[in-house]
Amino acid sequence: MDTDFFKWDVVYNTNIASIDTQHKVIIKILNELYDVVLIDKQEDKLLDILNELVQYTIYHFEEEEKLFDVYGFTEEKEHRAEHQDFINKVKVFGEKLEKEEDFLVFDLIEFLKDWLIEHIMIADQKYVVFFKDKGIIV
Ligand code: FEO
């Protein structure tokens, strides 16, 4: 089943092909998480898909951070801190899940969606503007 819980929109574009592709993969995995857990009710698969999402997101963050290093993005420190904050928060959800503490899966999925929308639309767009100003992207 494909519910498109989180639909790609042109406003998320960075116009950096590799980054847009990675963002789309993250959204695809999040949609899979939503479908499998909340639609198909296969909660036993939650941890595996969550791990996949976290691993891929960490890879994506590292790819962005490489670009920051190469092109001298001036707000790199703040941006890296946002990435780390996301990883820390997801880790807390993962620990709760492993301990089988009571929490609403929907809260986790909503957190992931809200965080990603805000980060892609605000923080990521800051380096897009920087790269455009420097003529690195058009
Ligand atoms: Fe696309 Fe800064 O994450």
Short mmCIF file of C-alpha atoms and ligand atoms in Angstrom, two decimals:
data_model
loop_
_atom_site.label_atom_id
_atom_site.label_comp_id
_atom_site.label_asym_id
_atom_site.label_seq_id
_atom_site.Cartn_x
_atom_site.Cartn_y
_atom_site.Cartn_z
CA MET A 1 0.00 0.00 0.00
CA ASP A 2 1.21 3.52 -0.71
CA THR A 3 -0.64 6.23 1.17
CA ASP A 4 1.73 9.10 0.42
CA PHE A 5 1.58 10.19 4.04
CA PHE A 6 4.38 12.63 3.23
CA LYS A 7 4.11 13.92 -0.32
CA TRP A 8 7.08 15.45 -2.12
CA ASP A 9 6.48 19.04 -3.11
CA VAL A 10 8.52 21.36 -5.32
CA VAL A 11 8.98 23.72 -2.36
CA TYR A 12 11.37 21.13 -0.91
CA ASN A 13 13.68 21.35 -3.92
CA THR A 14 17.25 22.43 -3.34
CA ASN A 15 18.09 22.07 -7.05
CA ILE A 16 21.14 20.06 -6.04
CA ALA A 17 20.33 16.74 -7.72
CA SER A 18 22.08 14.46 -5.21
CA ILE A 19 20.48 16.23 -2.24
CA ASP A 20 16.97 16.20 -3.73
CA THR A 21 17.36 12.50 -4.49
CA GLN A 22 18.44 11.81 -0.90
CA HIS A 23 15.55 13.85 0.54
CA LYS A 24 13.14 11.84 -1.63
CA VAL A 25 14.60 8.57 -0.36
CA ILE A 26 14.16 9.73 3.26
CA ILE A 27 10.52 10.62 2.54
CA LYS A 28 10.00 7.26 0.81
CA ILE A 29 11.29 5.38 3.86
CA LEU A 30 9.11 7.49 6.17
CA ASN A 31 6.06 6.68 4.02
CA GLU A 32 6.99 3.01 4.22
CA LEU A 33 7.18 3.32 8.01
CA TYR A 34 3.73 4.90 8.10
CA ASP A 35 2.20 2.31 5.79
CA VAL A 36 3.69 -0.76 7.44
CA VAL A 37 3.04 0.31 11.02
CA LEU A 38 -0.12 2.41 10.92
CA ILE A 39 -1.95 0.96 7.91
CA ASP A 40 -0.81 -2.65 7.75
CA LYS A 41 -0.40 -2.82 11.58
CA GLN A 42 2.88 -4.71 11.32
CA GLU A 43 4.44 -3.08 14.38
CA ASP A 44 7.14 -5.74 14.59
CA LYS A 45 8.71 -4.12 11.52
CA LEU A 46 8.88 -0.66 13.12
CA LEU A 47 12.39 -1.00 14.54
CA ASP A 48 13.89 -2.29 11.28
CA ILE A 49 12.40 0.49 9.17
CA LEU A 50 13.25 3.11 11.80
CA ASN A 51 16.86 1.90 11.74
CA GLU A 52 16.89 2.10 7.95
CA LEU A 53 15.54 5.65 8.13
CA VAL A 54 18.12 6.70 10.73
CA GLN A 55 21.04 5.13 8.86
CA TYR A 56 20.05 6.70 5.57
CA THR A 57 19.42 10.09 7.20
CA ILE A 58 22.86 10.00 8.86
CA TYR A 59 24.38 9.23 5.43
CA HIS A 60 22.46 12.19 3.97
CA PHE A 61 23.59 14.53 6.76
CA GLU A 62 27.21 13.50 6.14
CA GLU A 63 26.83 14.20 2.42
CA GLU A 64 25.49 17.70 3.14
CA GLU A 65 28.26 18.34 5.65
CA LYS A 66 30.89 17.37 3.05
CA LEU A 67 29.47 20.09 0.78
CA PHE A 68 29.63 22.58 3.66
CA ASP A 69 33.32 21.75 4.14
CA VAL A 70 34.11 21.99 0.44
CA TYR A 71 32.31 25.31 -0.11
CA GLY A 72 32.80 26.96 3.28
CA PHE A 73 29.16 27.31 4.31
CA THR A 74 29.17 30.01 6.98
CA GLU A 75 26.31 28.51 9.05
CA GLU A 76 27.77 25.03 9.07
CA LYS A 77 28.06 24.83 12.86
CA GLU A 78 24.37 25.61 13.47
CA HIS A 79 23.33 23.24 10.70
CA ARG A 80 25.44 20.38 12.03
CA ALA A 81 23.89 21.00 15.48
CA GLU A 82 20.40 20.56 13.99
CA HIS A 83 21.48 17.27 12.42
CA GLN A 84 22.87 16.07 15.75
CA ASP A 85 19.70 17.16 17.58
CA PHE A 86 17.62 15.04 15.19
CA ILE A 87 19.84 11.99 15.70
CA ASN A 88 19.66 12.41 19.49
CA LYS A 89 15.87 12.70 19.50
CA VAL A 90 15.37 9.67 17.28
CA LYS A 91 17.79 7.71 19.45
CA VAL A 92 15.59 8.44 22.49
CA PHE A 93 12.53 7.12 20.60
CA GLY A 94 14.53 4.02 19.62
CA GLU A 95 15.60 3.38 23.22
CA LYS A 96 12.00 3.67 24.42
CA LEU A 97 10.94 1.29 21.72
CA GLU A 98 13.59 -1.28 22.59
CA LYS A 99 12.54 -1.12 26.26
CA GLU A 100 8.95 -1.52 25.09
CA GLU A 101 7.98 1.61 26.96
CA ASP A 102 4.58 2.91 26.21
CA PHE A 103 4.58 5.55 23.55
CA LEU A 104 2.43 6.34 20.59
CA VAL A 105 3.98 5.31 17.32
CA PHE A 106 2.04 8.08 15.66
CA ASP A 107 3.90 10.62 17.83
CA LEU A 108 7.19 9.30 16.47
CA ILE A 109 6.01 9.41 12.86
CA GLU A 110 4.56 12.90 13.25
CA PHE A 111 7.79 14.07 14.88
CA LEU A 112 9.82 12.69 11.95
CA LYS A 113 7.56 14.33 9.38
CA ASP A 114 7.39 17.72 11.13
CA TRP A 115 11.12 17.83 11.81
CA LEU A 116 12.02 16.92 8.24
CA ILE A 117 9.62 19.42 6.65
CA GLU A 118 10.90 22.24 8.83
CA HIS A 119 14.55 21.30 8.36
CA ILE A 120 14.34 20.85 4.58
CA MET A 121 12.32 24.05 4.10
CA ILE A 122 14.21 26.32 6.48
CA ALA A 123 17.70 25.06 7.41
CA ASP A 124 18.51 23.36 4.11
CA GLN A 125 17.27 26.35 2.13
CA LYS A 126 19.83 28.51 3.95
CA TYR A 127 22.72 26.65 2.33
CA VAL A 128 20.87 26.75 -1.01
CA VAL A 129 20.78 30.56 -0.79
CA PHE A 130 24.47 30.60 0.23
CA PHE A 131 25.47 28.32 -2.64
CA LYS A 132 23.46 30.42 -5.12
CA ASP A 133 25.04 33.65 -3.87
CA LYS A 134 28.47 32.10 -4.36
CA GLY A 135 27.51 30.89 -7.86
CA ILE A 136 27.99 27.25 -6.82
CA ILE A 137 24.47 26.36 -7.96
CA VAL A 138 22.14 28.24 -10.27
FE1 FEO B 1 18.82 17.74 4.26
FE2 FEO B 1 20.29 19.29 6.58
O1 FEO B 1 19.35 17.89 5.95
#
